[in-house]
PDB file of C-alpha atoms in Angstrom:
ATOM      1  CA  UNK A 150     -20.833  21.833 -20.237  1.00 78.00           C
ATOM      2  CA  UNK A 151     -24.321  20.565 -19.413  1.00 91.00           C
ATOM      3  CA  UNK A 152     -27.429  22.737 -19.300  1.00 94.00           C
ATOM      4  CA  UNK A 153     -27.333  22.698 -15.496  1.00 96.00           C
ATOM      5  CA  UNK A 154     -23.697  23.749 -15.414  1.00 97.00           C
ATOM      6  CA  UNK A 155     -24.360  26.506 -17.943  1.00 96.00           C
ATOM      7  CA  UNK A 156     -27.117  27.803 -15.658  1.00 96.00           C
ATOM      8  CA  UNK A 157     -24.730  27.845 -12.675  1.00 97.00           C
ATOM      9  CA  UNK A 158     -22.153  29.700 -14.758  1.00 97.00           C
ATOM     10  CA  UNK A 159     -24.705  32.254 -15.943  1.00 97.00           C
ATOM     11  CA  UNK A 160     -25.942  32.962 -12.407  1.00 97.00           C
ATOM     12  CA  UNK A 161     -22.392  33.297 -11.098  1.00 97.00           C
ATOM     13  CA  UNK A 162     -21.402  35.608 -13.954  1.00 96.00           C
ATOM     14  CA  UNK A 163     -24.446  37.891 -13.730  1.00 97.00           C
ATOM     15  CA  UNK A 164     -24.541  37.932  -9.913  1.00 97.00           C
ATOM     16  CA  UNK A 165     -20.884  38.120  -8.792  1.00 94.00           C
ATOM     17  CA  UNK A 166     -21.825  38.811  -5.156  1.00 94.00           C
ATOM     18  CA  UNK A 167     -24.427  36.061  -4.899  1.00 96.00           C
ATOM     19  CA  UNK A 168     -24.024  33.389  -2.224  1.00 97.00           C
ATOM     20  CA  UNK A 169     -25.296  30.016  -3.454  1.00 97.00           C
ATOM     21  CA  UNK A 170     -27.267  28.092  -0.850  1.00 97.00           C
ATOM     22  CA  UNK A 171     -29.058  25.478  -2.979  1.00 96.00           C
ATOM     23  CA  UNK A 172     -26.851  23.579  -5.391  1.00 97.00           C
ATOM     24  CA  UNK A 173     -26.934  19.939  -4.296  1.00 97.00           C
ATOM     25  CA  UNK A 174     -30.378  19.367  -5.827  1.00 95.00           C
ATOM     26  CA  UNK A 175     -28.651  19.423  -9.232  1.00 96.00           C
ATOM     27  CA  UNK A 176     -26.926  16.135  -8.450  1.00 97.00           C
ATOM     28  CA  UNK A 177     -28.968  13.193  -9.692  1.00 97.00           C
ATOM     29  CA  UNK A 178     -28.311   9.755 -11.199  1.00 96.00           C
ATOM     30  CA  UNK A 179     -27.374  11.239 -14.590  1.00 97.00           C
ATOM     31  CA  UNK A 180     -25.015  13.706 -12.890  1.00 98.00           C
ATOM     32  CA  UNK A 181     -23.269  10.872 -11.025  1.00 98.00           C
ATOM     33  CA  UNK A 182     -23.005   8.784 -14.173  1.00 98.00           C
ATOM     34  CA  UNK A 183     -21.253  11.681 -15.905  1.00 98.00           C
ATOM     35  CA  UNK A 184     -18.955  12.014 -12.889  1.00 98.00           C
ATOM     36  CA  UNK A 185     -18.210   8.302 -13.168  1.00 98.00           C
ATOM     37  CA  UNK A 186     -17.422   8.607 -16.873  1.00 97.00           C
ATOM     38  CA  UNK A 187     -15.042  11.510 -16.182  1.00 97.00           C
ATOM     39  CA  UNK A 188     -13.181   9.613 -13.469  1.00 97.00           C
ATOM     40  CA  UNK A 189      -9.948   7.899 -14.483  1.00 94.00           C
ATOM     41  CA  UNK A 190     -10.273   4.123 -14.480  1.00 95.00           C
ATOM     42  CA  UNK A 191      -6.591   3.166 -14.451  1.00 92.00           C
ATOM     43  CA  UNK A 192      -5.629   4.350 -10.975  1.00 89.00           C
ATOM     44  CA  UNK A 193      -4.607   2.169  -8.059  1.00 91.00           C
ATOM     45  CA  UNK A 194      -7.397   1.228  -5.616  1.00 94.00           C
ATOM     46  CA  UNK A 195      -7.816   2.943  -2.269  1.00 95.00           C
ATOM     47  CA  UNK A 196      -8.130   1.412   1.187  1.00 95.00           C
ATOM     48  CA  UNK A 197     -11.154  -0.705   0.179  1.00 96.00           C
ATOM     49  CA  UNK A 198      -9.290  -2.421  -2.667  1.00 95.00           C
ATOM     50  CA  UNK A 199     -12.158  -1.759  -5.096  1.00 97.00           C
ATOM     51  CA  UNK A 200     -11.030  -1.112  -8.674  1.00 96.00           C
ATOM     52  CA  UNK A 201     -12.923   0.725 -11.400  1.00 97.00           C
ATOM     53  CA  UNK A 202     -13.734  -2.640 -12.967  1.00 97.00           C
ATOM     54  CA  UNK A 203     -15.187  -3.902  -9.682  1.00 97.00           C
ATOM     55  CA  UNK A 204     -17.314  -0.777  -9.337  1.00 97.00           C
ATOM     56  CA  UNK A 205     -18.578  -0.972 -12.898  1.00 97.00           C
ATOM     57  CA  UNK A 206     -19.757  -4.570 -12.451  1.00 97.00           C
ATOM     58  CA  UNK A 207     -22.811  -3.288 -10.549  1.00 96.00           C
ATOM     59  CA  UNK A 208     -22.689   0.342 -11.580  1.00 97.00           C
ATOM     60  CA  UNK A 209     -26.353   1.300 -11.347  1.00 97.00           C
ATOM     61  CA  UNK A 210     -26.716  -0.033  -7.819  1.00 97.00           C
ATOM     62  CA  UNK A 211     -23.483   1.622  -6.728  1.00 98.00           C
ATOM     63  CA  UNK A 212     -24.482   4.999  -8.168  1.00 98.00           C
ATOM     64  CA  UNK A 213     -27.983   4.841  -6.649  1.00 98.00           C
ATOM     65  CA  UNK A 214     -26.521   4.008  -3.256  1.00 98.00           C
ATOM     66  CA  UNK A 215     -23.900   6.744  -3.557  1.00 98.00           C
ATOM     67  CA  UNK A 216     -26.533   9.316  -4.531  1.00 98.00           C
ATOM     68  CA  UNK A 217     -28.643   8.412  -1.502  1.00 97.00           C
ATOM     69  CA  UNK A 218     -25.700   8.711   0.884  1.00 98.00           C
ATOM     70  CA  UNK A 219     -24.577  12.035  -0.612  1.00 97.00           C
ATOM     71  CA  UNK A 220     -28.030  13.589  -0.367  1.00 95.00           C
ATOM     72  CA  UNK A 221     -28.864  12.314   3.130  1.00 95.00           C
ATOM     73  CA  UNK A 222     -25.534  13.145   4.715  1.00 95.00           C
ATOM     74  CA  UNK A 223     -24.689   9.489   5.339  1.00 97.00           C
ATOM     75  CA  UNK A 224     -21.689   9.484   3.033  1.00 97.00           C
ATOM     76  CA  UNK A 225     -18.483   8.763   4.931  1.00 97.00           C
ATOM     77  CA  UNK A 226     -15.317  10.057   3.282  1.00 96.00           C
ATOM     78  CA  UNK A 227     -12.742   7.256   3.580  1.00 96.00           C
ATOM     79  CA  UNK A 228      -9.106   8.010   4.430  1.00 95.00           C
ATOM     80  CA  UNK A 229      -6.683   7.979   1.536  1.00 94.00           C
ATOM     81  CA  UNK A 230      -4.165   5.162   1.273  1.00 93.00           C
ATOM     82  CA  UNK A 231      -0.554   6.237   1.652  1.00 90.00           C
ATOM     83  CA  UNK A 232       1.846   5.131  -1.064  1.00 87.00           C
ATOM     84  CA  UNK A 233       5.309   6.263  -2.108  1.00 86.00           C
ATOM     85  CA  UNK A 234       7.073   6.730  -5.418  1.00 81.00           C
ATOM     86  CA  UNK A 235      10.834   7.180  -5.820  1.00 82.00           C
ATOM     87  CA  UNK A 236      12.291  10.604  -6.630  1.00 75.00           C
ATOM     88  CA  UNK A 237      15.348  11.285  -8.753  1.00 76.00           C
ATOM     89  CA  UNK A 238      17.445  12.137  -5.689  1.00 77.00           C
ATOM     90  CA  UNK A 239      16.792   8.729  -4.118  1.00 80.00           C
ATOM     91  CA  UNK A 240      14.179   9.923  -1.642  1.00 79.00           C
ATOM     92  CA  UNK A 241      10.484   9.032  -1.816  1.00 80.00           C
ATOM     93  CA  UNK A 242       7.506  11.213  -2.633  1.00 78.00           C
ATOM     94  CA  UNK A 243       4.363  10.447  -0.573  1.00 80.00           C
ATOM     95  CA  UNK A 244       1.081   9.990  -2.439  1.00 85.00           C
ATOM     96  CA  UNK A 245      -2.491   9.776  -1.263  1.00 89.00           C
ATOM     97  CA  UNK A 246      -4.754   7.323  -3.087  1.00 93.00           C
ATOM     98  CA  UNK A 247      -8.534   7.774  -2.568  1.00 96.00           C
ATOM     99  CA  UNK A 248     -11.033   4.997  -3.153  1.00 97.00           C
ATOM    100  CA  UNK A 249     -12.586   4.878  -6.607  1.00 97.00           C
ATOM    101  CA  UNK A 250     -16.051   5.750  -5.305  1.00 98.00           C
ATOM    102  CA  UNK A 251     -14.616   8.724  -3.427  1.00 98.00           C
ATOM    103  CA  UNK A 252     -13.114   9.979  -6.675  1.00 97.00           C
ATOM    104  CA  UNK A 253     -16.549   9.780  -8.319  1.00 98.00           C
ATOM    105  CA  UNK A 254     -18.146  11.651  -5.418  1.00 98.00           C
ATOM    106  CA  UNK A 255     -15.505  14.371  -5.509  1.00 98.00           C
ATOM    107  CA  UNK A 256     -15.863  14.685  -9.274  1.00 98.00           C
ATOM    108  CA  UNK A 257     -19.612  15.233  -8.844  1.00 98.00           C
ATOM    109  CA  UNK A 258     -18.962  18.170  -6.514  1.00 98.00           C
ATOM    110  CA  UNK A 259     -16.277  19.594  -8.797  1.00 98.00           C
ATOM    111  CA  UNK A 260     -18.863  19.548 -11.589  1.00 98.00           C
ATOM    112  CA  UNK A 261     -21.084  21.773  -9.433  1.00 98.00           C
ATOM    113  CA  UNK A 262     -18.445  24.206  -8.193  1.00 98.00           C
ATOM    114  CA  UNK A 263     -16.199  24.556 -11.224  1.00 98.00           C
ATOM    115  CA  UNK A 264     -18.617  26.483 -13.496  1.00 97.00           C
ATOM    116  CA  UNK A 265     -19.352  28.805 -10.560  1.00 98.00           C
ATOM    117  CA  UNK A 266     -15.758  29.671  -9.716  1.00 97.00           C
ATOM    118  CA  UNK A 267     -14.608  29.781 -13.332  1.00 97.00           C
ATOM    119  CA  UNK A 268     -16.554  33.051 -13.576  1.00 96.00           C
ATOM    120  CA  UNK A 269     -14.478  34.438 -10.706  1.00 94.00           C
ATOM    121  CA  UNK A 270     -10.966  33.268 -11.502  1.00 93.00           C
ATOM    122  CA  UNK A 271      -8.699  35.784 -13.202  1.00 89.00           C
ATOM    123  CA  UNK A 272      -7.515  35.333 -16.803  1.00 86.00           C
ATOM    124  CA  UNK A 273      -3.888  35.206 -15.582  1.00 82.00           C
ATOM    125  CA  UNK A 274      -4.600  31.916 -13.779  1.00 87.00           C
ATOM    126  CA  UNK A 275      -3.903  28.763 -15.822  1.00 86.00           C
ATOM    127  CA  UNK A 276      -3.186  25.883 -13.462  1.00 87.00           C
ATOM    128  CA  UNK A 277      -5.748  23.070 -13.149  1.00 89.00           C
ATOM    129  CA  UNK A 278      -8.428  24.936 -15.066  1.00 91.00           C
ATOM    130  CA  UNK A 279     -10.588  23.511 -17.864  1.00 93.00           C
ATOM    131  CA  UNK A 280      -9.460  24.481 -21.334  1.00 92.00           C
ATOM    132  CA  UNK A 281      -6.198  25.996 -20.056  1.00 89.00           C
ATOM    133  CA  UNK A 282      -2.655  24.689 -20.146  1.00 85.00           C
ATOM    134  CA  UNK A 283       0.941  25.483 -19.273  1.00 81.00           C
ATOM    135  CA  UNK A 284       1.676  26.170 -22.944  1.00 83.00           C
ATOM    136  CA  UNK A 285      -1.045  28.824 -23.026  1.00 85.00           C
ATOM    137  CA  UNK A 286       0.438  30.415 -19.907  1.00 81.00           C
ATOM    138  CA  UNK A 287       3.861  30.573 -21.533  1.00 78.00           C
ATOM    139  CA  UNK A 288       2.415  32.185 -24.654  1.00 80.00           C
ATOM    140  CA  UNK A 289       0.541  34.749 -22.543  1.00 80.00           C
ATOM    141  CA  UNK A 290       3.715  35.566 -20.609  1.00 75.00           C
ATOM    142  CA  UNK A 291       5.774  35.885 -23.800  1.00 74.00           C
ATOM    143  CA  UNK A 292       3.183  38.080 -25.516  1.00 77.00           C
ATOM    144  CA  UNK A 293       2.859  40.394 -22.544  1.00 72.00           C
ATOM    145  CA  UNK A 294       6.626  40.795 -22.204  1.00 69.00           C
ATOM    146  CA  UNK A 295       6.984  41.620 -25.884  1.00 70.00           C
ATOM    147  CA  UNK A 296       4.072  44.072 -25.820  1.00 72.00           C
ATOM    148  CA  UNK A 297       5.190  45.823 -22.643  1.00 64.00           C
ATOM    149  CA  UNK A 298       8.968  45.699 -23.236  1.00 60.00           C
ATOM    150  CA  UNK A 299       9.432  44.024 -19.886  1.00 56.00           C
ATOM    151  CA  UNK A 300      12.658  44.298 -17.928  1.00 55.00           C
ATOM    152  CA  UNK A 301      12.550  41.246 -15.672  1.00 57.00           C
ATOM    153  CA  UNK A 302      10.868  38.004 -14.668  1.00 61.00           C
ATOM    154  CA  UNK A 303      10.730  36.426 -11.243  1.00 60.00           C
ATOM    155  CA  UNK A 304       9.712  32.799 -10.860  1.00 63.00           C
ATOM    156  CA  UNK A 305       8.089  32.241  -7.469  1.00 64.00           C
ATOM    157  CA  UNK A 306       7.178  28.882  -5.989  1.00 68.00           C
ATOM    158  CA  UNK A 307       4.851  28.492  -3.007  1.00 71.00           C
ATOM    159  CA  UNK A 308       6.421  25.643  -1.117  1.00 71.00           C
ATOM    160  CA  UNK A 309       4.098  22.799  -0.089  1.00 77.00           C
ATOM    161  CA  UNK A 310       1.079  24.898  -1.008  1.00 80.00           C
ATOM    162  CA  UNK A 311      -1.447  22.061  -1.230  1.00 85.00           C
ATOM    163  CA  UNK A 312      -0.243  20.661   2.106  1.00 84.00           C
ATOM    164  CA  UNK A 313      -0.393  23.910   4.085  1.00 84.00           C
ATOM    165  CA  UNK A 314      -3.783  25.473   3.314  1.00 88.00           C
ATOM    166  CA  UNK A 315      -5.460  26.178   6.653  1.00 89.00           C
ATOM    167  CA  UNK A 316      -8.875  24.544   6.793  1.00 92.00           C
ATOM    168  CA  UNK A 317     -10.457  27.337   8.825  1.00 90.00           C
ATOM    169  CA  UNK A 318      -9.381  29.983   6.336  1.00 90.00           C
ATOM    170  CA  UNK A 319     -10.429  27.845   3.382  1.00 93.00           C
ATOM    171  CA  UNK A 320     -13.896  27.485   4.909  1.00 94.00           C
ATOM    172  CA  UNK A 321     -14.094  31.271   5.310  1.00 93.00           C
ATOM    173  CA  UNK A 322     -13.237  31.735   1.633  1.00 93.00           C
ATOM    174  CA  UNK A 323     -15.854  29.173   0.568  1.00 96.00           C
ATOM    175  CA  UNK A 324     -18.433  30.993   2.719  1.00 96.00           C
ATOM    176  CA  UNK A 325     -18.191  33.973   0.416  1.00 95.00           C
ATOM    177  CA  UNK A 326     -19.861  32.100  -2.469  1.00 97.00           C
ATOM    178  CA  UNK A 327     -21.106  28.650  -1.401  1.00 98.00           C
ATOM    179  CA  UNK A 328     -23.199  27.861   1.686  1.00 97.00           C
ATOM    180  CA  UNK A 329     -25.061  24.824   0.453  1.00 97.00           C
ATOM    181  CA  UNK A 330     -25.095  22.617   3.575  1.00 96.00           C
ATOM    182  CA  UNK A 331     -24.836  19.285   1.752  1.00 97.00           C
ATOM    183  CA  UNK A 332     -21.878  20.356  -0.382  1.00 98.00           C
ATOM    184  CA  UNK A 333     -20.053  22.113   2.429  1.00 97.00           C
ATOM    185  CA  UNK A 334     -20.405  19.114   4.779  1.00 97.00           C
ATOM    186  CA  UNK A 335     -18.991  16.866   2.067  1.00 98.00           C
ATOM    187  CA  UNK A 336     -15.997  19.157   1.629  1.00 97.00           C
ATOM    188  CA  UNK A 337     -15.449  19.153   5.392  1.00 97.00           C
ATOM    189  CA  UNK A 338     -15.512  15.366   5.396  1.00 97.00           C
ATOM    190  CA  UNK A 339     -12.847  15.231   2.699  1.00 96.00           C
ATOM    191  CA  UNK A 340     -10.681  17.761   4.500  1.00 95.00           C
ATOM    192  CA  UNK A 341     -10.765  15.714   7.707  1.00 93.00           C
ATOM    193  CA  UNK A 342     -10.691  12.200   6.195  1.00 93.00           C
ATOM    194  CA  UNK A 343      -6.996  11.769   6.907  1.00 91.00           C
ATOM    195  CA  UNK A 344      -4.352   9.345   5.648  1.00 92.00           C
ATOM    196  CA  UNK A 345      -4.078   5.641   6.464  1.00 93.00           C
ATOM    197  CA  UNK A 346      -0.542   4.281   6.588  1.00 90.00           C
ATOM    198  CA  UNK A 347       0.555   0.957   8.115  1.00 88.00           C
ATOM    199  CA  UNK A 348      -2.787   0.657   9.864  1.00 88.00           C
ATOM    200  CA  UNK A 349      -2.488   4.072  11.529  1.00 91.00           C
ATOM    201  CA  UNK A 350      -4.876   6.915  10.737  1.00 93.00           C
ATOM    202  CA  UNK A 351      -3.431  10.430  10.709  1.00 90.00           C
ATOM    203  CA  UNK A 352      -5.771  13.408  10.512  1.00 88.00           C
ATOM    204  CA  UNK A 353      -4.680  16.919   9.652  1.00 83.00           C
ATOM    205  CA  UNK A 354      -5.979  20.432  10.183  1.00 83.00           C
ATOM    206  CA  UNK A 355      -4.395  21.857   7.074  1.00 87.00           C
ATOM    207  CA  UNK A 356      -3.962  20.912   3.444  1.00 87.00           C
ATOM    208  CA  UNK A 357      -6.367  19.849   0.702  1.00 88.00           C
ATOM    209  CA  UNK A 358      -7.340  16.150   0.364  1.00 86.00           C
ATOM    210  CA  UNK A 359      -4.225  14.282  -0.748  1.00 80.00           C
ATOM    211  CA  UNK A 360      -4.704  12.821  -4.206  1.00 87.00           C
ATOM    212  CA  UNK A 361      -8.248  14.115  -4.240  1.00 92.00           C
ATOM    213  CA  UNK A 362     -10.063  15.081  -7.426  1.00 95.00           C
ATOM    214  CA  UNK A 363     -11.382  18.167  -5.657  1.00 96.00           C
ATOM    215  CA  UNK A 364      -7.993  19.315  -4.320  1.00 94.00           C
ATOM    216  CA  UNK A 365      -6.863  21.414  -7.330  1.00 93.00           C
ATOM    217  CA  UNK A 366     -10.155  23.314  -7.386  1.00 96.00           C
ATOM    218  CA  UNK A 367     -10.073  24.018  -3.640  1.00 95.00           C
ATOM    219  CA  UNK A 368      -6.455  25.140  -3.979  1.00 92.00           C
ATOM    220  CA  UNK A 369      -7.358  27.500  -6.831  1.00 92.00           C
ATOM    221  CA  UNK A 370     -10.308  28.936  -4.900  1.00 94.00           C
ATOM    222  CA  UNK A 371      -8.083  29.708  -1.924  1.00 90.00           C
ATOM    223  CA  UNK A 372      -5.204  31.056  -4.028  1.00 87.00           C
ATOM    224  CA  UNK A 373      -7.548  33.387  -5.892  1.00 88.00           C
ATOM    225  CA  UNK A 374      -8.766  34.883  -2.633  1.00 87.00           C
ATOM    226  CA  UNK A 375      -5.468  35.236  -0.789  1.00 81.00           C
ATOM    227  CA  UNK A 376      -3.025  35.980  -3.622  1.00 77.00           C
ATOM    228  CA  UNK A 377      -4.318  36.498  -7.153  1.00 76.00           C
ATOM    229  CA  UNK A 378      -6.626  39.469  -6.605  1.00 78.00           C
ATOM    230  CA  UNK A 379      -4.096  41.303  -4.461  1.00 72.00           C
ATOM    231  CA  UNK A 380      -1.206  40.582  -6.806  1.00 69.00           C
ATOM    232  CA  UNK A 381      -2.971  41.881  -9.894  1.00 68.00           C
ATOM    233  CA  UNK A 382      -4.345  44.909  -8.063  1.00 67.00           C
ATOM    234  CA  UNK A 383      -1.298  46.067  -6.108  1.00 57.00           C
ATOM    235  CA  UNK A 384       1.869  44.398  -7.380  1.00 54.00           C
ATOM    236  CA  UNK A 385       2.692  43.495 -10.982  1.00 50.00           C
ATOM    237  CA  UNK A 386       1.469  41.549 -13.963  1.00 50.00           C
ATOM    238  CA  UNK A 387       1.888  37.800 -13.617  1.00 50.00           C
ATOM    239  CA  UNK A 388       0.923  34.457 -15.092  1.00 50.00           C
ATOM    240  CA  UNK A 389       0.067  31.678 -12.662  1.00 50.00           C
ATOM    241  CA  UNK A 390       0.626  27.943 -13.109  1.00 48.00           C
ATOM    242  CA  UNK A 391      -0.933  26.302 -10.015  1.00 51.00           C
ATOM    243  CA  UNK A 392       1.638  27.186  -7.295  1.00 50.00           C
ATOM    244  CA  UNK A 393       4.367  28.424  -9.668  1.00 49.00           C
ATOM    245  CA  UNK A 394       4.191  32.096 -10.592  1.00 46.00           C
ATOM    246  CA  UNK A 395       6.455  33.695 -13.214  1.00 49.00           C
ATOM    247  CA  UNK A 396       6.096  37.422 -12.423  1.00 47.00           C
ATOM    248  CA  UNK A 397       6.725  40.030 -15.098  1.00 44.00           C
ATOM    249  CA  UNK A 398       7.428  43.673 -14.368  1.00 40.00           C
ATOM    250  CA  UNK A 399       8.211  46.552 -16.708  1.00 36.00           C
ATOM    251  CA  UNK A 400       8.728  49.399 -14.246  1.00 35.00           C
ATOM    252  CA  UNK A 401      10.562  47.935 -11.265  1.00 37.00           C
ATOM    253  CA  UNK A 402      14.268  48.657 -10.877  1.00 36.00           C
ATOM    254  CA  UNK A 403      16.648  45.866  -9.900  1.00 34.00           C
ATOM    255  CA  UNK A 404      20.042  46.131  -8.256  1.00 35.00           C
ATOM    256  CA  UNK A 405      22.550  46.360 -11.101  1.00 34.00           C
ATOM    257  CA  UNK A 406      24.808  43.938  -9.213  1.00 32.00           C
ATOM    258  CA  UNK A 407      22.258  41.210  -9.980  1.00 32.00           C
ATOM    259  CA  UNK A 408      22.405  41.681 -13.731  1.00 33.00           C
ATOM    260  CA  UNK A 409      24.916  39.626 -15.678  1.00 32.00           C
ATOM    261  CA  UNK A 410      25.176  39.707 -19.483  1.00 38.00           C
ATOM    262  CA  UNK A 411      21.752  39.246 -21.077  1.00 36.00           C
ATOM    263  CA  UNK A 412      20.331  36.950 -18.445  1.00 37.00           C
ATOM    264  CA  UNK A 413      21.251  36.128 -14.884  1.00 37.00           C
ATOM    265  CA  UNK A 414      19.678  33.407 -12.780  1.00 39.00           C
ATOM    266  CA  UNK A 415      19.909  32.379  -9.154  1.00 38.00           C
ATOM    267  CA  UNK A 416      19.300  28.664  -8.857  1.00 38.00           C
ATOM    268  CA  UNK A 417      18.705  26.955  -5.522  1.00 39.00           C
ATOM    269  CA  UNK A 418      20.472  23.585  -5.843  1.00 39.00           C
ATOM    270  CA  UNK A 419      18.022  21.621  -3.666  1.00 43.00           C
ATOM    271  CA  UNK A 420      14.819  22.198  -5.594  1.00 43.00           C
ATOM    272  CA  UNK A 421      15.941  23.999  -8.786  1.00 40.00           C
ATOM    273  CA  UNK A 422      13.838  27.036  -8.018  1.00 40.00           C
ATOM    274  CA  UNK A 423      14.948  29.854 -10.301  1.00 40.00           C
ATOM    275  CA  UNK A 424      14.990  33.627 -10.113  1.00 41.00           C
ATOM    276  CA  UNK A 425      15.635  35.052 -13.579  1.00 42.00           C
ATOM    277  CA  UNK A 426      16.350  38.700 -14.422  1.00 39.00           C
ATOM    278  CA  UNK A 427      16.228  39.980 -18.002  1.00 39.00           C
ATOM    279  CA  UNK A 428      17.787  43.102 -19.441  1.00 39.00           C
ATOM    280  CA  UNK A 429      15.829  45.298 -21.837  1.00 38.00           C
ATOM    281  CA  UNK A 430      15.944  44.054 -25.409  1.00 38.00           C
ATOM    282  CA  UNK A 431      16.435  40.377 -24.605  1.00 36.00           C
ATOM    283  CA  UNK A 432      14.939  38.322 -27.425  1.00 31.00           C
ATOM    284  CA  UNK A 433      15.172  34.837 -25.897  1.00 35.00           C
ATOM    285  CA  UNK A 434      12.096  35.273 -23.743  1.00 35.00           C
ATOM    286  CA  UNK A 435      10.369  32.090 -24.909  1.00 37.00           C
ATOM    287  CA  UNK A 436      13.481  30.089 -24.050  1.00 40.00           C
ATOM    288  CA  UNK A 437      13.626  31.589 -20.563  1.00 41.00           C
ATOM    289  CA  UNK A 438       9.892  31.004 -20.022  1.00 40.00           C
ATOM    290  CA  UNK A 439      10.355  27.381 -21.021  1.00 40.00           C
ATOM    291  CA  UNK A 440      13.216  27.161 -18.551  1.00 42.00           C
ATOM    292  CA  UNK A 441      10.972  28.459 -15.791  1.00 41.00           C
ATOM    293  CA  UNK A 442       8.075  26.128 -16.463  1.00 40.00           C
ATOM    294  CA  UNK A 443       9.856  22.908 -17.290  1.00 39.00           C
ATOM    295  CA  UNK A 444      12.871  22.841 -14.978  1.00 38.00           C
ATOM    296  CA  UNK A 445      12.753  19.057 -14.657  1.00 38.00           C
ATOM    297  CA  UNK A 446      13.029  18.349 -18.381  1.00 42.00           C
ATOM    298  CA  UNK A 447      16.418  16.833 -19.227  1.00 45.00           C
ATOM    299  CA  UNK A 448      17.384  19.477 -21.784  1.00 46.00           C
ATOM    300  CA  UNK A 449      16.331  22.253 -19.451  1.00 43.00           C
ATOM    301  CA  UNK A 450      18.194  20.655 -16.547  1.00 50.00           C
ATOM    302  CA  UNK A 451      21.408  21.004 -18.550  1.00 57.00           C
ATOM    303  CA  UNK A 452      20.669  24.700 -19.011  1.00 51.00           C
ATOM    304  CA  UNK A 453      20.053  25.009 -15.288  1.00 49.00           C
ATOM    305  CA  UNK A 454      23.392  23.368 -14.595  1.00 56.00           C
ATOM    306  CA  UNK A 455      25.175  25.853 -16.853  1.00 58.00           C
ATOM    307  CA  UNK A 456      23.363  28.808 -15.271  1.00 49.00           C
ATOM    308  CA  UNK A 457      24.127  27.509 -11.792  1.00 48.00           C
ATOM    309  CA  UNK A 458      27.828  27.281 -12.704  1.00 55.00           C
ATOM    310  CA  UNK A 459      27.806  30.880 -13.885  1.00 50.00           C
ATOM    311  CA  UNK A 460      25.991  31.988 -10.739  1.00 45.00           C
ATOM    312  CA  UNK A 461      28.281  30.091  -8.356  1.00 48.00           C
ATOM    313  CA  UNK A 462      30.606  33.072  -7.625  1.00 47.00           C
ATOM    314  CA  UNK A 463      27.656  35.138  -6.421  1.00 39.00           C
ATOM    315  CA  UNK A 464      25.886  32.313  -4.636  1.00 37.00           C
ATOM    316  CA  UNK A 465      28.961  31.718  -2.454  1.00 40.00           C
TER     317      UNK A 465
END
C-alpha cells in the first residue's frame, strides 16, 4: 500500500461517517504507472484491438494522455467486446472483454476506492478482497462451527448477482461515502458503456461492468450495504465468498424430516447449488465446507452425485 493509499485508509478508519469529495487529485502519472503494472498483460484485446504490448510501446505518451482525459472528464469508456467460452454442459458462457487502457483506468480508480472501503467491509467477507482467499473463508467457517458447536450450514447463492445490480441503487450506496465528481462520473461511464456484439451496441441499466477490473469492488460495496450488515446484525453468523454464502447457525431448529444420517444435502441438478444440514457432533465439517466451496472440482462432483442419489427420494 502506498503512502497515499495508507492516508485514505486512515481517514476512512478514523472517520467512518465521512463522505469523501476530493480523491481524484491523488491520481498522477506515478499512480497510473502503478495501475499499469498491476494490470494483467496476457488478456485478449478489447474492441480497439490494442494489446498490452502495443500499449507499452509508447507507454509514457499513453499514460500522459490517459491522465489528461481522466482529469478533464474527456475519457470515454469504450463498450466491452462480447466473447463466449464453452461450458461443460455444451452451452456457452458470455464474457465481456474491456480494452487494455480501460483496464488500466479502472485499476487506477480501484486503487483509490479499495483502501477506503476495506475499512468498512466486515471480517466475514472474503470474496475479491486483497489478502483474503477462499481457503481463509473455509478455515474461518470451520473454526467458528467447532467453537460454537454449530448445528447446520446453509449454502446460499445469489443468482446472476453481478448482472442484476440496479445502477440507481448502487449510486445511492456510493453516495454514502464517495461524492468525488471525477470518480463518480467515471463509474457512471463504465456502468453505461454497454456491450458490443456483432456490430450492435447493447446498453443496460443494471449490472456491474462486464469483465471490468472495478466490477468486483462495486459488487462488494453494494453487497455490504444491502446484505452483509443486515445479515450479521439480525440473522446468523456467516462467511461470504463473493456471491456464495455458507451460513452457519447454532440455535435455529430445522425440521427433523430434513435430517438424514450425519449429513443431508439437497442438490439442484441444474446448477449444483447445495443446501447442507449437519447434526450436532458431526466431525467432517472441513469436508462439507470444501464441498460447498468447490462444487465444480471433479472429486467433489462425485460426492455431489452420491449425495444427489441419496436425496432423490425426497427431491421427487
